[in-house]
Coordinates of C-alpha atoms in Angstrom, one line a residue:
Chain A
M1107 CA -0.2 0.3 0.0
V1108 CA 1.8 2.8 -1.1
G1109 CA -0.3 7.0 -0.5
I1110 CA 0.1 9.7 2.3
V1111 CA 2.0 8.9 5.2
G1112 CA 1.7 13.2 6.7
Y1113 CA 0.2 15.7 4.9
G1114 CA 0.7 19.9 6.4
S1115 CA -0.6 23.1 4.6
Y1116 CA 0.3 26.5 5.2
L1117 CA -1.2 30.2 4.7
P1118 CA -0.2 32.9 5.6
R1119 CA -2.5 35.5 7.8
Y1120 CA -2.8 38.8 6.0
R1121 CA -5.6 38.8 3.7
I1122 CA -6.6 41.5 1.2
K1123 CA -11.4 41.6 0.5
V1124 CA -12.5 41.3 -3.4
E1125 CA -13.7 45.0 -1.7
D1126 CA -10.7 46.7 -1.4
I1127 CA -9.6 45.7 -4.6
A1128 CA -12.9 46.6 -6.9
K1129 CA -12.5 50.5 -5.3
Q1130 CA -9.1 50.7 -6.5
W1131 CA -9.8 50.3 -9.7
G1132 CA -14.0 51.1 -9.6
A1133 CA -15.1 47.5 -10.5
D1134 CA -18.2 46.4 -8.4
P1135 CA -17.6 43.8 -5.9
E1136 CA -20.8 42.1 -5.7
A1137 CA -19.8 41.8 -9.2
I1138 CA -17.1 40.2 -8.9
K1139 CA -18.0 38.4 -5.5
R1140 CA -21.4 37.1 -7.9
G1141 CA -19.1 36.2 -10.8
L1142 CA -16.1 34.3 -9.2
M1143 CA -17.8 33.4 -5.9
L1144 CA -14.8 34.6 -4.1
Y1145 CA -14.5 37.3 -1.5
E1146 CA -11.2 37.5 -0.2
K1147 CA -7.6 36.3 -0.6
T1148 CA -4.7 35.3 1.3
V1149 CA -1.3 37.7 1.4
P1150 CA 2.0 36.7 2.1
G1151 CA 3.6 38.6 4.7
Q1152 CA 6.6 41.5 3.1
D1153 CA 9.6 37.7 3.9
E1154 CA 7.1 34.7 3.0
D1155 CA 7.8 33.3 -0.3
T1156 CA 7.2 29.9 -2.0
I1157 CA 10.3 28.2 0.5
T1158 CA 9.2 30.0 3.5
I1159 CA 5.7 28.6 2.8
S1160 CA 6.8 25.6 1.8
V1161 CA 8.8 24.8 5.1
E1162 CA 6.0 25.5 7.2
A1163 CA 3.6 23.1 5.3
A1164 CA 6.8 20.6 5.4
R1165 CA 7.1 20.4 8.9
Y1166 CA 3.4 20.0 9.8
A1167 CA 3.5 17.2 7.6
L1168 CA 6.7 15.3 9.1
Q1169 CA 4.9 16.6 12.5
R1170 CA 1.8 13.7 10.9
A1171 CA 4.0 11.7 9.6
R1172 CA 6.4 11.2 12.5
I1173 CA 9.0 9.6 10.4
N1174 CA 13.2 10.6 10.8
P1175 CA 13.5 13.0 7.9
Q1176 CA 16.5 11.6 7.0
E1177 CA 14.3 8.7 5.5
I1178 CA 13.5 11.2 3.1
G1179 CA 14.7 10.5 -0.6
A1180 CA 12.9 13.0 -2.6
V1181 CA 11.9 16.8 -2.1
Y1182 CA 10.1 18.3 -5.3
I1183 CA 8.4 21.6 -4.3
G1184 CA 5.9 22.4 -7.7
S1185 CA 5.6 26.0 -8.2
E1186 CA 5.0 28.7 -10.2
S1187 CA 6.6 31.2 -7.7
H1188 CA 10.0 30.1 -7.0
P1189 CA 12.2 33.0 -5.4
Y1190 CA 14.9 31.3 -7.6
A1191 CA 14.8 31.1 -10.8
V1192 CA 18.0 29.3 -10.8
K1193 CA 18.7 26.9 -7.8
P1194 CA 15.5 24.9 -6.3
S1195 CA 13.8 26.0 -4.2
A1196 CA 13.8 22.2 -2.2
T1197 CA 17.4 22.8 -1.7
V1198 CA 16.5 24.9 1.6
L1199 CA 14.1 23.6 2.4
I1200 CA 15.9 19.8 2.7
D1201 CA 18.2 22.2 5.5
A1202 CA 15.3 23.8 6.8
V1203 CA 13.5 20.4 8.6
G1204 CA 16.4 18.3 8.8
I1205 CA 16.0 16.3 5.0
G1206 CA 19.5 15.3 3.4
P1207 CA 22.2 16.5 2.6
D1208 CA 21.3 12.4 0.4
V1209 CA 18.7 13.7 -1.1
H1210 CA 17.3 13.9 -4.6
V1211 CA 15.6 17.6 -4.7
A1212 CA 14.1 19.3 -7.6
S1213 CA 11.4 22.1 -8.6
F1214 CA 8.6 21.8 -10.4
E1215 CA 6.4 23.9 -12.8
F1216 CA 3.5 23.3 -14.7
A1217 CA 0.8 26.7 -14.2
C1218 CA -1.5 25.6 -11.5
K1219 CA -1.0 21.2 -11.5
A1220 CA 3.2 21.9 -9.9
G1221 CA 2.0 20.4 -6.8
T1222 CA 0.2 17.6 -8.3
E1223 CA 3.2 16.7 -10.9
A1224 CA 5.6 17.2 -7.5
M1225 CA 3.0 14.8 -5.7
Y1226 CA 3.0 11.9 -8.5
V1227 CA 6.6 11.9 -8.9
A1228 CA 7.3 11.5 -5.5
Y1229 CA 4.1 8.7 -4.8
S1230 CA 6.2 7.2 -8.3
L1231 CA 9.3 7.2 -6.5
V1232 CA 8.0 5.1 -3.7
K1233 CA 5.8 3.0 -5.4
A1234 CA 8.2 1.7 -8.0
G1235 CA 10.9 1.1 -4.3
E1236 CA 13.5 3.3 -4.9
M1237 CA 12.7 5.1 -1.4
K1238 CA 11.0 4.5 1.8
Y1239 CA 9.7 8.4 1.8
A1240 CA 9.2 11.3 -0.6
M1241 CA 7.7 14.2 0.1
G1242 CA 5.7 16.8 -2.9
I1243 CA 4.9 20.4 -1.5
G1244 CA 2.3 22.2 -4.3
A1245 CA 2.8 26.3 -3.4
D1246 CA 2.5 30.0 -4.4
T1247 CA 3.0 33.3 -4.3
S1248 CA 0.6 33.7 -6.6
Q1249 CA 1.0 37.0 -9.5
G1250 CA -1.9 39.3 -11.0
A1251 CA -1.3 42.0 -12.4
P1252 CA -2.5 45.1 -10.7
G1253 CA -6.6 46.0 -13.1
D1254 CA -6.3 42.5 -14.0
A1255 CA -9.2 39.7 -13.2
L1256 CA -6.3 37.4 -12.0
E1257 CA -5.8 40.1 -9.2
Y1258 CA -8.9 39.8 -7.1
S1259 CA -7.9 35.5 -6.6
A1260 CA -4.0 35.5 -7.3
S1261 CA -3.2 34.3 -3.4
A1262 CA -0.4 32.2 -1.6
G1263 CA -0.5 29.3 0.5
G1264 CA 0.8 25.9 -0.2
A1265 CA 0.2 22.1 1.5
A1266 CA 3.3 19.0 1.3
F1267 CA 1.9 15.7 1.3
I1268 CA 4.9 12.4 2.7
M1269 CA 4.8 9.8 0.6
G1270 CA 5.1 6.0 1.6
N1271 CA 4.1 2.6 2.7
E1272 CA 4.2 2.4 6.7
N1273 CA 1.4 4.2 8.6
V1274 CA -0.3 4.8 5.2
V1275 CA -3.4 6.9 6.0
A1276 CA -4.6 7.5 2.5
E1277 CA -3.6 4.7 -0.1
I1278 CA -3.5 6.2 -3.5
L1279 CA -5.7 3.5 -5.1
F1280 CA -5.2 5.4 -9.4
T1281 CA -3.9 8.1 -11.5
H1282 CA -4.2 10.0 -14.5
S1283 CA -2.6 12.3 -16.4
Y1284 CA -4.4 14.7 -19.4
T1285 CA -1.7 16.9 -20.9
S1286 CA -2.4 19.5 -24.0
D1287 CA -0.9 22.1 -26.0
T1288 CA -3.4 24.6 -25.3
P1289 CA -2.3 27.7 -25.0
D1290 CA -4.7 29.3 -21.9
F1291 CA -2.2 30.8 -19.7
W1292 CA 1.7 31.7 -19.3
R1293 CA 4.5 34.3 -18.5
R1294 CA 7.3 34.4 -20.7
E1295 CA 11.1 34.5 -19.0
H1296 CA 12.0 38.1 -17.3
E1297 CA 7.9 39.2 -17.7
F1298 CA 6.2 39.6 -13.8
Y1299 CA 3.1 38.7 -14.8
P1300 CA 1.5 36.4 -16.3
R1301 CA -0.9 36.2 -19.3
H1302 CA -4.3 34.3 -19.7
A1303 CA -6.2 34.6 -23.0
G1304 CA -9.5 36.1 -20.9
R1305 CA -12.7 32.8 -21.1
F1306 CA -10.5 30.9 -23.8
T1307 CA -9.3 29.3 -20.2
G1308 CA -12.1 28.4 -19.2
E1309 CA -14.1 25.6 -21.6
P1310 CA -11.0 24.7 -24.5
A1311 CA -8.9 24.5 -20.7
Y1312 CA -9.6 23.9 -17.5
F1313 CA -12.4 22.1 -18.3
K1314 CA -11.9 20.2 -21.2
H1315 CA -8.7 19.2 -19.1
I1316 CA -10.4 18.6 -15.3
V1317 CA -13.2 16.9 -17.3
N1318 CA -11.8 14.5 -19.3
A1319 CA -8.5 13.6 -16.4
G1320 CA -11.3 12.7 -14.5
K1321 CA -13.6 11.0 -16.4
A1322 CA -10.7 9.0 -17.8
L1323 CA -10.3 8.2 -13.5
L1324 CA -13.4 6.5 -13.2
E1325 CA -12.9 4.7 -16.3
K1326 CA -9.9 3.3 -14.6
S1327 CA -10.5 2.6 -11.3
K1328 CA -14.5 1.6 -12.6
M1329 CA -15.8 4.2 -10.5
K1330 CA -19.3 6.3 -10.2
P1331 CA -18.9 10.1 -8.7
S1332 CA -21.8 8.1 -6.0
D1333 CA -18.4 6.5 -4.6
F1334 CA -17.1 8.8 -3.2
K1335 CA -17.3 10.9 -0.2
H1336 CA -15.3 14.3 -0.8
A1337 CA -13.9 15.6 -4.4
V1338 CA -11.6 18.6 -5.2
F1339 CA -10.2 20.1 -7.8
H1340 CA -8.7 23.2 -8.8
M1341 CA -9.6 26.8 -8.2
P1342 CA -9.3 29.3 -10.0
N1343 CA -12.6 31.1 -8.4
G1344 CA -15.1 29.2 -6.4
K1345 CA -17.9 28.8 -9.7
F1346 CA -15.7 27.1 -12.6
P1347 CA -14.6 23.3 -9.6
Q1348 CA -18.5 23.6 -8.6
M1349 CA -18.9 23.5 -12.2
A1350 CA -16.7 20.9 -13.6
G1351 CA -18.0 18.9 -10.8
R1352 CA -21.3 18.5 -11.7
Q1353 CA -20.5 18.2 -15.0
L1354 CA -18.2 15.2 -14.0
G1355 CA -21.8 13.8 -12.0
F1356 CA -20.5 15.5 -8.4
T1357 CA -23.2 17.0 -5.8
K1358 CA -21.4 20.3 -4.5
E1359 CA -22.0 18.8 -1.0
Q1360 CA -19.1 15.9 -2.0
L1361 CA -17.3 19.0 -2.6
E1362 CA -17.8 21.3 0.6
A1363 CA -15.2 19.9 2.2
G1364 CA -12.4 21.3 0.2
W1365 CA -13.6 23.8 -1.7
I1366 CA -12.6 26.7 0.1
I1367 CA -11.5 29.3 -2.3
P1368 CA -14.3 32.0 -1.6
W1369 CA -12.7 32.9 1.7
M1370 CA -8.4 31.0 0.0
G1371 CA -7.7 32.5 -2.9
N1372 CA -6.3 30.7 -5.6
T1373 CA -2.6 29.2 -4.6
Y1374 CA -1.8 28.5 -7.9
S1375 CA 0.0 25.1 -6.9
G1376 CA -1.2 24.8 -3.9
S1377 CA -5.1 25.1 -5.0
S1378 CA -6.3 21.9 -5.0
P1379 CA -3.5 20.6 -2.4
T1380 CA -4.1 22.1 0.2
G1381 CA -7.8 21.4 -0.9
L1382 CA -7.1 17.9 -0.1
T1383 CA -5.4 18.4 3.2
A1384 CA -8.9 20.2 4.1
I1385 CA -10.7 17.2 3.5
L1386 CA -8.1 14.8 5.4
D1387 CA -8.2 17.1 8.5
V1388 CA -12.3 15.5 8.5
A1389 CA -11.9 12.7 6.3
N1390 CA -12.8 9.4 8.1
P1391 CA -11.5 6.2 7.9
G1392 CA -13.0 4.2 4.5
D1393 CA -13.5 8.0 2.9
L1394 CA -13.2 7.9 -0.9
I1395 CA -11.8 11.1 -2.3
F1396 CA -11.8 12.1 -5.6
M1397 CA -9.1 15.1 -7.0
V1398 CA -8.5 16.4 -10.0
S1399 CA -5.8 19.6 -10.5
F1400 CA -4.8 21.6 -13.5
G1401 CA -2.3 23.4 -15.2
S1402 CA -2.6 26.4 -17.1
G1403 CA -0.8 24.8 -21.0
A1404 CA -2.7 22.9 -20.4
G1405 CA -2.8 19.4 -18.1
S1406 CA -4.4 18.1 -15.5
D1407 CA -3.7 15.6 -12.9
G1408 CA -6.4 13.2 -11.5
F1409 CA -5.7 10.6 -8.5
I1410 CA -8.1 8.7 -6.1
F1411 CA -7.6 8.4 -2.0
K1412 CA -8.9 5.8 0.2
V1413 CA -9.0 7.4 3.7
T1414 CA -7.5 4.8 6.2
D1415 CA -8.2 3.6 9.6
K1416 CA -4.6 6.0 10.3
I1417 CA -6.1 8.8 9.6
K1418 CA -7.4 9.6 13.6
D1419 CA -4.2 9.5 14.8
V1420 CA -2.6 12.3 12.6
Q1421 CA -5.7 15.3 11.9
D1422 CA -4.7 16.6 15.2
K1423 CA -0.6 16.4 15.2
A1424 CA -0.4 19.5 13.0
V1425 CA -2.5 23.0 12.6
K1426 CA -5.9 22.3 10.5
L1427 CA -6.5 23.9 7.4
R1428 CA -9.5 25.5 8.0
D1429 CA -7.7 26.8 11.1
M1430 CA -5.8 28.8 9.7
L1431 CA -8.0 30.3 6.6
D1432 CA -11.0 30.6 9.4
N1433 CA -8.4 32.4 12.6
N1434 CA -6.2 35.5 13.3
K1435 CA -6.2 37.0 10.0
I1436 CA -4.8 40.7 9.4
Y1437 CA -7.0 42.6 6.7
L1438 CA -4.6 44.8 4.1
D1439 CA -5.8 47.7 2.4
Y1440 CA -4.9 48.1 -1.1
G1441 CA -1.7 50.8 -0.7
Q1442 CA -0.4 47.6 1.9
Y1443 CA -1.0 45.0 -0.1
A1444 CA 0.2 46.8 -3.4
K1445 CA 3.8 46.9 -0.7
Y1446 CA 3.4 43.7 0.6
R1447 CA 3.3 42.5 -2.8
G1448 CA 6.1 44.6 -4.5
K1449 CA 3.5 46.3 -6.9
I1450 CA 5.4 50.4 -5.7
I1451 CA 8.5 51.0 -7.6
L1452 CA 11.2 52.3 -4.7
N1453 CA 14.1 54.2 -5.4
V1454 CA 16.9 52.3 -3.7
Chain B
M230 CA 25.7 39.8 4.6
I231 CA 27.7 37.7 2.7
T232 CA 27.5 34.5 1.8
P233 CA 30.4 32.7 3.1
R234 CA 28.5 34.1 6.8
Y235 CA 25.2 33.0 5.3
H236 CA 26.3 29.4 5.1
R237 CA 28.2 28.9 7.7
E238 CA 25.3 30.0 10.3
I239 CA 22.4 27.9 8.9
P240 CA 22.7 25.4 10.9
Q241 CA 22.1 27.9 13.9
R242 CA 19.3 29.8 11.7
Y243 CA 17.1 27.1 10.2
R244 CA 17.3 24.9 12.6
L245 CA 18.3 26.6 15.7
E246 CA 21.3 24.3 16.5
A247 CA 23.2 24.9 19.8
G248 CA 26.3 23.2 21.1
K249 CA 25.4 21.2 24.5
C250 CA 28.5 21.5 27.2
Q251 CA 28.9 17.7 27.8
K252 CA 30.2 18.2 31.5
C253 CA 27.5 20.6 32.6
G254 CA 25.2 20.8 30.3
E255 CA 25.6 24.9 29.5
V256 CA 22.7 25.0 26.1
S257 CA 25.2 27.8 23.8
F258 CA 23.4 29.3 21.3
P259 CA 24.6 29.6 19.0
P260 CA 27.9 27.3 19.6
R261 CA 30.9 27.9 21.7
L262 CA 34.4 26.4 21.3
V263 CA 34.6 26.6 25.3
C264 CA 32.1 27.0 27.6
P265 CA 31.7 29.4 29.8
N266 CA 30.8 27.7 32.3
C267 CA 33.0 24.9 32.8
K268 CA 36.3 25.7 30.0
S269 CA 35.2 22.4 28.8
Q270 CA 35.6 22.0 24.7
E271 CA 33.6 19.5 24.3
F272 CA 30.2 20.5 22.6
E273 CA 27.1 17.6 21.4
T274 CA 24.6 19.7 18.8
V275 CA 21.2 20.1 19.9
R276 CA 18.3 21.6 18.1
L277 CA 16.7 23.8 20.6
N278 CA 12.5 23.7 21.6
D279 CA 11.2 26.7 19.2
E280 CA 8.4 27.9 21.5
G281 CA 9.6 30.3 24.0
K282 CA 8.2 34.0 25.3
L283 CA 8.6 37.1 24.8
L284 CA 10.9 38.5 27.4
T285 CA 11.1 42.1 25.8
Y286 CA 9.9 44.4 22.5
T287 CA 11.1 47.5 20.3
I288 CA 9.4 49.1 17.6
I289 CA 11.9 49.7 15.1
R290 CA 10.5 52.8 12.9
V291 CA 13.9 53.9 11.2
A292 CA 15.7 50.5 9.5
S293 CA 19.0 50.8 7.3
D294 CA 18.6 50.3 4.0
K295 CA 18.2 46.6 3.7
F296 CA 14.8 47.0 5.7
F297 CA 13.8 49.7 3.8
G298 CA 9.6 49.3 3.3
T299 CA 9.4 47.1 6.1
T300 CA 9.3 49.1 8.9
P301 CA 7.4 49.4 11.2
F302 CA 8.5 46.1 12.6
A303 CA 9.0 44.3 15.9
V304 CA 11.9 43.3 17.7
G305 CA 12.2 41.2 20.9
I306 CA 14.3 38.9 23.4
V307 CA 12.9 35.9 23.3
E308 CA 13.2 32.9 25.6
L309 CA 13.2 29.8 24.2
N310 CA 11.3 26.9 26.7
D311 CA 15.0 25.5 27.0
G312 CA 16.2 28.3 28.8
V313 CA 18.3 30.1 25.5
K314 CA 17.9 33.5 25.0
L315 CA 18.1 35.2 21.3
T316 CA 16.9 37.9 19.1
T317 CA 14.5 38.5 16.8
Q318 CA 12.1 40.0 14.8
I319 CA 8.2 39.2 16.1
A320 CA 6.5 38.7 12.7
D321 CA 2.7 39.8 11.7
V322 CA 2.0 41.5 14.5
D323 CA -1.0 44.2 15.9
F324 CA 2.0 46.5 17.9
D325 CA -1.2 47.0 20.5
Q326 CA -1.2 42.9 20.6
L327 CA 2.0 42.0 21.7
K328 CA 3.0 42.0 25.2
I329 CA 6.0 41.1 28.1
G330 CA 5.6 37.9 28.5
Q331 CA 3.6 36.4 26.2
K332 CA 3.8 33.2 24.5
V333 CA 5.5 32.8 21.1
K334 CA 6.7 30.4 18.3
L335 CA 9.8 30.9 15.6
V336 CA 8.9 30.4 12.3
F337 CA 10.2 29.8 9.0
R338 CA 11.2 33.4 7.5
K339 CA 13.5 35.2 4.5
I340 CA 15.4 37.8 7.1
Q341 CA 16.6 39.9 4.3
D342 CA 17.1 40.6 0.6
E343 CA 21.2 40.8 -0.5
G344 CA 20.0 43.3 -3.0
K345 CA 17.8 43.0 -6.4
S346 CA 20.1 39.9 -7.6
G347 CA 21.5 38.6 -4.5
L348 CA 20.8 35.6 -1.8
H349 CA 17.5 35.5 0.0
C350 CA 18.8 35.4 3.5
Y351 CA 16.4 32.8 5.6
G352 CA 16.1 32.0 9.0
Y353 CA 13.5 32.5 12.1
K354 CA 11.1 35.2 13.0
A355 CA 8.7 35.0 16.6
V356 CA 4.6 35.1 16.0
L357 CA 2.4 35.0 18.9
V358 CA 1.2 32.1 19.8

């Protein structure tokens, strides 16, 4: 049995409300909240980035896994906001949490699905017998250009998963990936903000890839949507995952536990992975979880998890996602937000 | 903070590694070559507890150029649960909430950047529990 032996997530404390962003650009906040089903988003502190978020999530994952970090043979971090263009984020992480130096690390990038890429490779290496444990992380401090629709959703957070084959809390039963050249969203070298193709990001990109990966996963597993207790899909806004779920045959109730976007925003590579941690925080032994990520460019990774009776031993060993989401918030106005996100040119 | 110094201090800044005197048990952070208590030179490496309490603090409103744009921020002296005291920034805090004796936890944060193209330098900061 190979699957998740420890998991952890991390969200910054800072938030900005849709009203504060809309006010800056003369937009109607009610229309945006209605259209995106989004009310506020997380904002990284000035001293937070993909590396610090990954370290905190990894520490929580280790608290739950209760393993010797030295036994972890690989660490992969998926993000589209790695602090360095050249220097893998996980080089810092392994020294911070006491992994290695006998360890394989890499930075992954695939828009919003880099986190599930990291999870998939970590899982595959353990399944192949190459190592006892491997860690896959999805984390981002995502960028949205001032005034762009993405500015309302691009947020910060991440989740870490330790894969192994002893004391598994959620077994991975099936996986499936679906990928094509679909230019819905990109960021060129040296550009600060990504570009996107507006409504083209919906039907031919997000929905096509999630639905096809989801259908293939159901066919491969010979399962039906009603078999699952929970489902989570990539959450670029509140509406898309609900629509994708409906197209595949899932109900709103099945999405509820992992549907954290309205108060978190889109954490990009951390989106569906943080949703998965919110589900694992409340899951019961025997629950089946259906998960499909989406990364622009474009592709989707699908997973089917079966929760084991070990889950109850680890849920309270570290802070839960909903606790970070609902408590200890510090709200910023747009001026503070612009400063925190480096949107102001300084004369230094 | 130049690269060799940053690299040399990673065990302390990332993992809170201290030196525990094998003769008298005195814990030194950062580690020392000679125990200030018994003058022994035999140490074992221990990791400090990451929780403690705030002994004192101040608010920095005018900082050096490297911290321009991050003021005002709080700096305090924290006594960790194993007795070691250290100076650190206090992150994510409304200054009105700061009180001597409050419980804090050390978290992993970016301390400074070496300019626009240099190293990101990471280490510990305290947050209120």
